[in-house]
Tab-separated table of C-alpha atoms in Angstrom:
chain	number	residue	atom	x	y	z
A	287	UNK	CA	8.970	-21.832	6.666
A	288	UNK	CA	5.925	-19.768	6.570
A	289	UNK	CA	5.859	-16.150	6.362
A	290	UNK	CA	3.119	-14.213	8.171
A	291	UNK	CA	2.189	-10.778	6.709
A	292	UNK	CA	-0.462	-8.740	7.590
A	293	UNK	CA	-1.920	-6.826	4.686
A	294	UNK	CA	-4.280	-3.492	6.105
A	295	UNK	CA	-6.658	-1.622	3.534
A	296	UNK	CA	-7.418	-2.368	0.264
A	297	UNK	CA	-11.609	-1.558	0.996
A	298	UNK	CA	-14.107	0.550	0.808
A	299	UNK	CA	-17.894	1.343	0.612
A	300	UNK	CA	-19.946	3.012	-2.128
A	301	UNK	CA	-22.728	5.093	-1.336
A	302	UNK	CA	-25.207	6.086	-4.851
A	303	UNK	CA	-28.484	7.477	-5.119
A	304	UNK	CA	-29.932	6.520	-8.050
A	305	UNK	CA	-32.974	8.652	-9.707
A	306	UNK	CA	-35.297	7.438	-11.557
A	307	UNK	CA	-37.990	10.193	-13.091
A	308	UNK	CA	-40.174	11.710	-9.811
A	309	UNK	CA	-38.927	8.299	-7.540
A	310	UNK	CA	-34.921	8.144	-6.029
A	311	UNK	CA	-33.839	5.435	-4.042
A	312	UNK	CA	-30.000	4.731	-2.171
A	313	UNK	CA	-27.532	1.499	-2.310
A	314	UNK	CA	-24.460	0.657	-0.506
A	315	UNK	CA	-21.767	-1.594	-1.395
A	316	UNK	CA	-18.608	-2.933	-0.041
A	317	UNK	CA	-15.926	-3.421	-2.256
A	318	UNK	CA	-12.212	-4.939	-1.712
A	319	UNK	CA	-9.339	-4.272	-3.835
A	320	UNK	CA	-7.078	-7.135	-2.497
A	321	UNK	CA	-8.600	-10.213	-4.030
A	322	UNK	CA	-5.582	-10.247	-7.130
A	323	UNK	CA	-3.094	-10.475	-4.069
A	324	UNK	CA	-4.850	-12.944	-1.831
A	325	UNK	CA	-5.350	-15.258	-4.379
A	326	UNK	CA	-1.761	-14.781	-6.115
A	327	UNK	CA	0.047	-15.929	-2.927
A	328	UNK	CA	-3.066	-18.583	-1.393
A	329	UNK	CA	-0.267	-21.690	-2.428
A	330	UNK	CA	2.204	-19.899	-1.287
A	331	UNK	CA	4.911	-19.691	1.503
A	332	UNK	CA	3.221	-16.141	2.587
A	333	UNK	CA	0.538	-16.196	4.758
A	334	UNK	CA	-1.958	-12.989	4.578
A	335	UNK	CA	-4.179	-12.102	7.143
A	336	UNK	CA	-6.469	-9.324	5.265
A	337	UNK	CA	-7.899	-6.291	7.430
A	338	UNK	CA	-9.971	-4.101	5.680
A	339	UNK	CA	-9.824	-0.277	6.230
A	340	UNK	CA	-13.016	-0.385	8.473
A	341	UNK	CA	-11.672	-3.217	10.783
A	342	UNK	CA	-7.969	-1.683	11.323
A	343	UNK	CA	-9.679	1.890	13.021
A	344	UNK	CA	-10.042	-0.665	16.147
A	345	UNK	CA	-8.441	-3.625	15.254
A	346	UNK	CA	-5.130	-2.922	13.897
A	347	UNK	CA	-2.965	-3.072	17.211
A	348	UNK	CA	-2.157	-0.182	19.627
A	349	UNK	CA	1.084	-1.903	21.237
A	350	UNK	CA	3.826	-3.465	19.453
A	351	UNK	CA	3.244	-6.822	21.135
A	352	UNK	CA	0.099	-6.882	18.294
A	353	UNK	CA	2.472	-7.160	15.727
A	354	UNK	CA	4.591	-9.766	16.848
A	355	UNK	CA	3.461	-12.663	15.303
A	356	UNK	CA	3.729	-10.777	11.943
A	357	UNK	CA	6.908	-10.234	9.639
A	358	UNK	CA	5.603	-8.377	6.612
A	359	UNK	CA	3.022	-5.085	7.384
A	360	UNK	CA	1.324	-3.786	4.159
A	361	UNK	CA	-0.208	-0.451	4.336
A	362	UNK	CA	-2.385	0.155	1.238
A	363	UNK	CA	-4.651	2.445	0.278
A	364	UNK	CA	-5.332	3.442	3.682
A	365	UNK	CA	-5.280	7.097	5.270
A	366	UNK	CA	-3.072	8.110	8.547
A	367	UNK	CA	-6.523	9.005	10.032
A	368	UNK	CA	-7.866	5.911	10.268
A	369	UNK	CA	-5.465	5.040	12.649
A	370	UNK	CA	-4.860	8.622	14.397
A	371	UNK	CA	-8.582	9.031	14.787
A	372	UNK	CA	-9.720	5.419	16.502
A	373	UNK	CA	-13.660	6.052	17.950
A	374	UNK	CA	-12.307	6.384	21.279
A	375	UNK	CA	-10.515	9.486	20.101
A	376	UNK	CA	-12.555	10.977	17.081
A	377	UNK	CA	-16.088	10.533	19.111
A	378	UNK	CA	-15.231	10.517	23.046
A	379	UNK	CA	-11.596	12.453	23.117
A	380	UNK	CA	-9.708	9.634	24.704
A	381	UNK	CA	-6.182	9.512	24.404
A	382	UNK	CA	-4.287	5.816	23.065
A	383	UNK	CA	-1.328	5.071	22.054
A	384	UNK	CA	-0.156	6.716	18.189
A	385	UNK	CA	0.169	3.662	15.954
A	386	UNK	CA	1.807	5.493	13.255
A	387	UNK	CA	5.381	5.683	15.833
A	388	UNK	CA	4.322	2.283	17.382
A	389	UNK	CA	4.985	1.229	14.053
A	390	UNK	CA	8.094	3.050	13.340
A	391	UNK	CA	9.020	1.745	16.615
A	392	UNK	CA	8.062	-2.267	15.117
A	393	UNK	CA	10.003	-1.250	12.009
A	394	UNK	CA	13.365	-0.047	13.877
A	395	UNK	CA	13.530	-3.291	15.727
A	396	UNK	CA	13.115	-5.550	12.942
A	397	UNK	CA	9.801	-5.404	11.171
A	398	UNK	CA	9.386	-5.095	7.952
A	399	UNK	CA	6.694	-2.127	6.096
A	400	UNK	CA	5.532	-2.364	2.680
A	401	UNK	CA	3.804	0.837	1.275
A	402	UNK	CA	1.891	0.282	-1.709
A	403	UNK	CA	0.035	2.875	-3.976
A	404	UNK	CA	-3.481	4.049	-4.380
A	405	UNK	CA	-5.616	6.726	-3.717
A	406	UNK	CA	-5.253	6.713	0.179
A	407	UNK	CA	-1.624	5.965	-0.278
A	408	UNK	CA	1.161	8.258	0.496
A	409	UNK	CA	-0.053	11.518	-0.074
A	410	UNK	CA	-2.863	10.264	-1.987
A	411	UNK	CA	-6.064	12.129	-3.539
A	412	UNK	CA	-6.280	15.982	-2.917
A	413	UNK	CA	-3.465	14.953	0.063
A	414	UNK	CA	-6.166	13.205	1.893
A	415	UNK	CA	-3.926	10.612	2.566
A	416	UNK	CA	-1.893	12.462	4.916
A	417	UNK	CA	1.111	10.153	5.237
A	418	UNK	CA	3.886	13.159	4.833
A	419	UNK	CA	5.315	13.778	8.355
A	420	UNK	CA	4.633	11.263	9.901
A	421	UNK	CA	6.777	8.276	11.858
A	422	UNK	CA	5.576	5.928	9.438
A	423	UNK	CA	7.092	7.942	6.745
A	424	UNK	CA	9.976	8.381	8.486
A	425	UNK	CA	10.989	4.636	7.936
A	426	UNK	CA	10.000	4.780	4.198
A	427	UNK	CA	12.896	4.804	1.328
A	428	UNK	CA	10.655	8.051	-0.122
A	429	UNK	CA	8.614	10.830	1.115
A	430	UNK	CA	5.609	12.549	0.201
A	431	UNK	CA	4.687	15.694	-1.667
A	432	UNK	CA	2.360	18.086	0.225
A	433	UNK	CA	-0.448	17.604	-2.520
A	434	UNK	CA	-1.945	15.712	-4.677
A	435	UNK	CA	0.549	13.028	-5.850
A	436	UNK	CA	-1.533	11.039	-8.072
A	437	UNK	CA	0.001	10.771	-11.459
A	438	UNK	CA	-2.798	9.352	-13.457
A	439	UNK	CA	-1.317	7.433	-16.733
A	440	UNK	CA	-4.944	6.381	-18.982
A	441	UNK	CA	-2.771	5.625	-21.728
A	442	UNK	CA	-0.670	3.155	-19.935
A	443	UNK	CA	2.985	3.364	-18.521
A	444	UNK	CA	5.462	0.009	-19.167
A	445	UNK	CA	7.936	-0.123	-15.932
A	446	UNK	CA	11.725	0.799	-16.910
A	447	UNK	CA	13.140	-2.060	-14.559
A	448	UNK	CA	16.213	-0.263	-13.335
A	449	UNK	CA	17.881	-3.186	-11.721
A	450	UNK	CA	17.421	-6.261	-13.691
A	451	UNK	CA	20.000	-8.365	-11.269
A	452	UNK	CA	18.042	-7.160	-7.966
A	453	UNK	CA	16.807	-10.591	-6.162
A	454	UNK	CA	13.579	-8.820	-6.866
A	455	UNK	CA	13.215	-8.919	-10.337
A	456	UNK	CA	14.679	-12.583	-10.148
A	457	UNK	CA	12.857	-14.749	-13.074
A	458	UNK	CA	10.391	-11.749	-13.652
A	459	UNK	CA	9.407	-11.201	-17.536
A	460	UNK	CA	11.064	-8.553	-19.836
A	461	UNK	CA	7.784	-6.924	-21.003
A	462	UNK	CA	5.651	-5.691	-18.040
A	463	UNK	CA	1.859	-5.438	-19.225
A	464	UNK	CA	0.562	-1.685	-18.508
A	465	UNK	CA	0.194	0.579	-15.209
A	466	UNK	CA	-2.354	3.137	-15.423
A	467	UNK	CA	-1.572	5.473	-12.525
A	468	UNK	CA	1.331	5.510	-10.144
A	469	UNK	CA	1.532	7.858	-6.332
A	470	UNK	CA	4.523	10.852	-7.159
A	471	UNK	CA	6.882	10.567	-4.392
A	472	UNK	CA	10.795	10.980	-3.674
A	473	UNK	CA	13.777	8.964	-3.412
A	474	UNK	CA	15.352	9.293	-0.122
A	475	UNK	CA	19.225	9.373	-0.589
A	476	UNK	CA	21.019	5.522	-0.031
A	477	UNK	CA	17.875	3.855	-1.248
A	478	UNK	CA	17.856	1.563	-4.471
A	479	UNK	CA	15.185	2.167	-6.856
A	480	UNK	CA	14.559	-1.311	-8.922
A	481	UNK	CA	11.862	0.272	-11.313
A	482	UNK	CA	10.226	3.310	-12.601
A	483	UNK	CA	8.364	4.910	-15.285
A	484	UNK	CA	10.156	5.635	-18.772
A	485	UNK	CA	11.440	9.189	-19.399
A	486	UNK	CA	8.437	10.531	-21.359
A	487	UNK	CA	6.047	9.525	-18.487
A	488	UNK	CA	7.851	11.621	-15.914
A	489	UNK	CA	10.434	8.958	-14.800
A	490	UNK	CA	8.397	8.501	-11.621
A	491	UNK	CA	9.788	5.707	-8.967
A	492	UNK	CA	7.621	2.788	-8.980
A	493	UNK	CA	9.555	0.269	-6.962
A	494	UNK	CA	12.133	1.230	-3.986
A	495	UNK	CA	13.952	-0.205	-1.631
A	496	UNK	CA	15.284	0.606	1.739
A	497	UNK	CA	16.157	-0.039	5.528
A	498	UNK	CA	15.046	1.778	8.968
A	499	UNK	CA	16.934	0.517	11.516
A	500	UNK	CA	17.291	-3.377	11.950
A	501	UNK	CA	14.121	-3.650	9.371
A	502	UNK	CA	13.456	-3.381	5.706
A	503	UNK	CA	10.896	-1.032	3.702
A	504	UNK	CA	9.559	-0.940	0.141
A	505	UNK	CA	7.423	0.957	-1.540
A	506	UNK	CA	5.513	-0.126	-4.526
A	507	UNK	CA	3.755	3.676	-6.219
A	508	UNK	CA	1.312	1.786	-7.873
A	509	UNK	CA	-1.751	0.001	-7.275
A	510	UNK	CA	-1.888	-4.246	-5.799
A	511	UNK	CA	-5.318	-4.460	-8.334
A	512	UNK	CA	-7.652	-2.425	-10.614
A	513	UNK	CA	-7.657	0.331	-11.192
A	514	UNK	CA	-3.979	1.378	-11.533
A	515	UNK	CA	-2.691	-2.150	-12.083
A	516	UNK	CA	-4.265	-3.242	-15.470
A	517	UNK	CA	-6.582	-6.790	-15.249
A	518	UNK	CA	-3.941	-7.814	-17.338
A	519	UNK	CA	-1.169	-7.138	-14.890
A	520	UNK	CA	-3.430	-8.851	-12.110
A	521	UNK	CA	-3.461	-12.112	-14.997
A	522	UNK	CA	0.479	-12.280	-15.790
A	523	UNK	CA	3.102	-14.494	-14.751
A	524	UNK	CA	5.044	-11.866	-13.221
A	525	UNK	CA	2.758	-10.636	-10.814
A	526	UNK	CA	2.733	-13.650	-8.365
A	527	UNK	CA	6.687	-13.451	-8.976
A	528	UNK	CA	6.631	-9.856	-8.186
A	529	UNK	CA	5.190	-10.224	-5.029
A	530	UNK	CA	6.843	-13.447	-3.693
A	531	UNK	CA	9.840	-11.859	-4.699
A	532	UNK	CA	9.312	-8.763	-3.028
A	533	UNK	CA	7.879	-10.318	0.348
A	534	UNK	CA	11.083	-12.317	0.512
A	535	UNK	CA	13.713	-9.685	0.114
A	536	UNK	CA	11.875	-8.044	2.912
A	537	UNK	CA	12.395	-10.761	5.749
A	538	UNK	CA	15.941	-12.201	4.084
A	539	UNK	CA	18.480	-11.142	6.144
């Protein structure tokens, strides 16, 4: 039986001027962080539709009906605004429906929300992210600092794996390769954290666990790709493991 998940984010575009003595000229480029997740679960029995961060201001749906066909949403490394501030509110002060309880609403009736990290994650990058107080976070198993909760790691963090008999670390490797950065949050009380930084790297949560009414949540602190997750975390066994594992704890009931 396929799996349909919906994975929202994971894009953005670059902007640089680049001088060049008396002359200066400008480039754009559009970059996507999901590739290392598309193509770890194309044979699989999880089917991704990807929408970048630009698409979902219009696109991603304004009534729950838009999410029915879906059993997995992934949110990552994409702000609250882009889905408070749609162009029929930012630039002609319309009002439509909030998304952010539409999909608490989804969640408490059976879907199932997957946070993961970045810099637009969470709280995310001088707490530009702006995911504290809202209804999404309300069905989260963590919640946000009000700042900055990037914990940047450039040395490289191994994952403690708390629960080594948790479906979701079912046939994954001992020895993780290295995360570079991780989102701070906290552990809301009931839910189970499966992994987290050692000790002497703060002990952070990087995988947790949880339920919001009749659906489950996860949130995974770190990145899906480059730059927190290492290229050779993206190459490993365990990372299509990780992720097939994860997916399916979310819809098993």
């Amino acid at each position: 039986m396929t799996t349909r998940v919906l994975l929202v984010g994971e894009s953005w575009t670059t902007s640089e001027t680049h001088y060049k003595g008396f002359d200066q000229f400008g480039s754009v480029r559009f970059h996507t962080g999901a590739t290392p997740l598309l193509e770890a679960m194309k044979d699989s029995d999880f089917r991704i539709d990807y929408m970048t961060a630009h698409d979902a201001a219009e696109g991603f749906p304004f009534q729950i009906g838009g999410l029915a066909d879906y059993d997995i949403v992934i949110l990552s490394d994409i702000g609250a605004n882009t889905f408070l501030l749609p162009p029929d509110v930012w630039l002609r002060s319309k009002t439509v429906p909030n998304r952010l309880r539409m999909l608490r609403d989804w969640v408490a009736q059976g879907g199932n929300l997957l946070m993961i990290g970045g810099y637009f994650s969470f709280q995310g990058i001088d707490g530009k992210a702006r995911w504290r107080n809202t209804a999404v976070e309300d069905t989260l198993p963590v919640t946000c600092h009000p700042w900055d909760d990037r914990v940047e790691i450039p040395e490289g963090a191994q994952a403690d794996v708390v629960l080594s008999d948790h479906p979701v670390m079912a046939g994954m490797p001992a020895a993780w390769p290295p995360i570079l950065g991780v989102n701070e949050v906290m552990v809301r009380d009931g839910a189970t954290v499966v992994a987290r930084l050692p000790d002497d790297q703060g002990g952070h949560p990087l995988l947790v666990l949880g339920t919001y009414g009749q659906g489950r949540t996860a949130a995974w602190t770190s990145d899906v790709g480059p730059h927190w997750l290492s290229p050779e975390f993206c190459a490993w066994q365990g990372y299509q493991t990780l992720w097939k594992n994860l997916f399916g704890w979310l819809v098993a009931r």
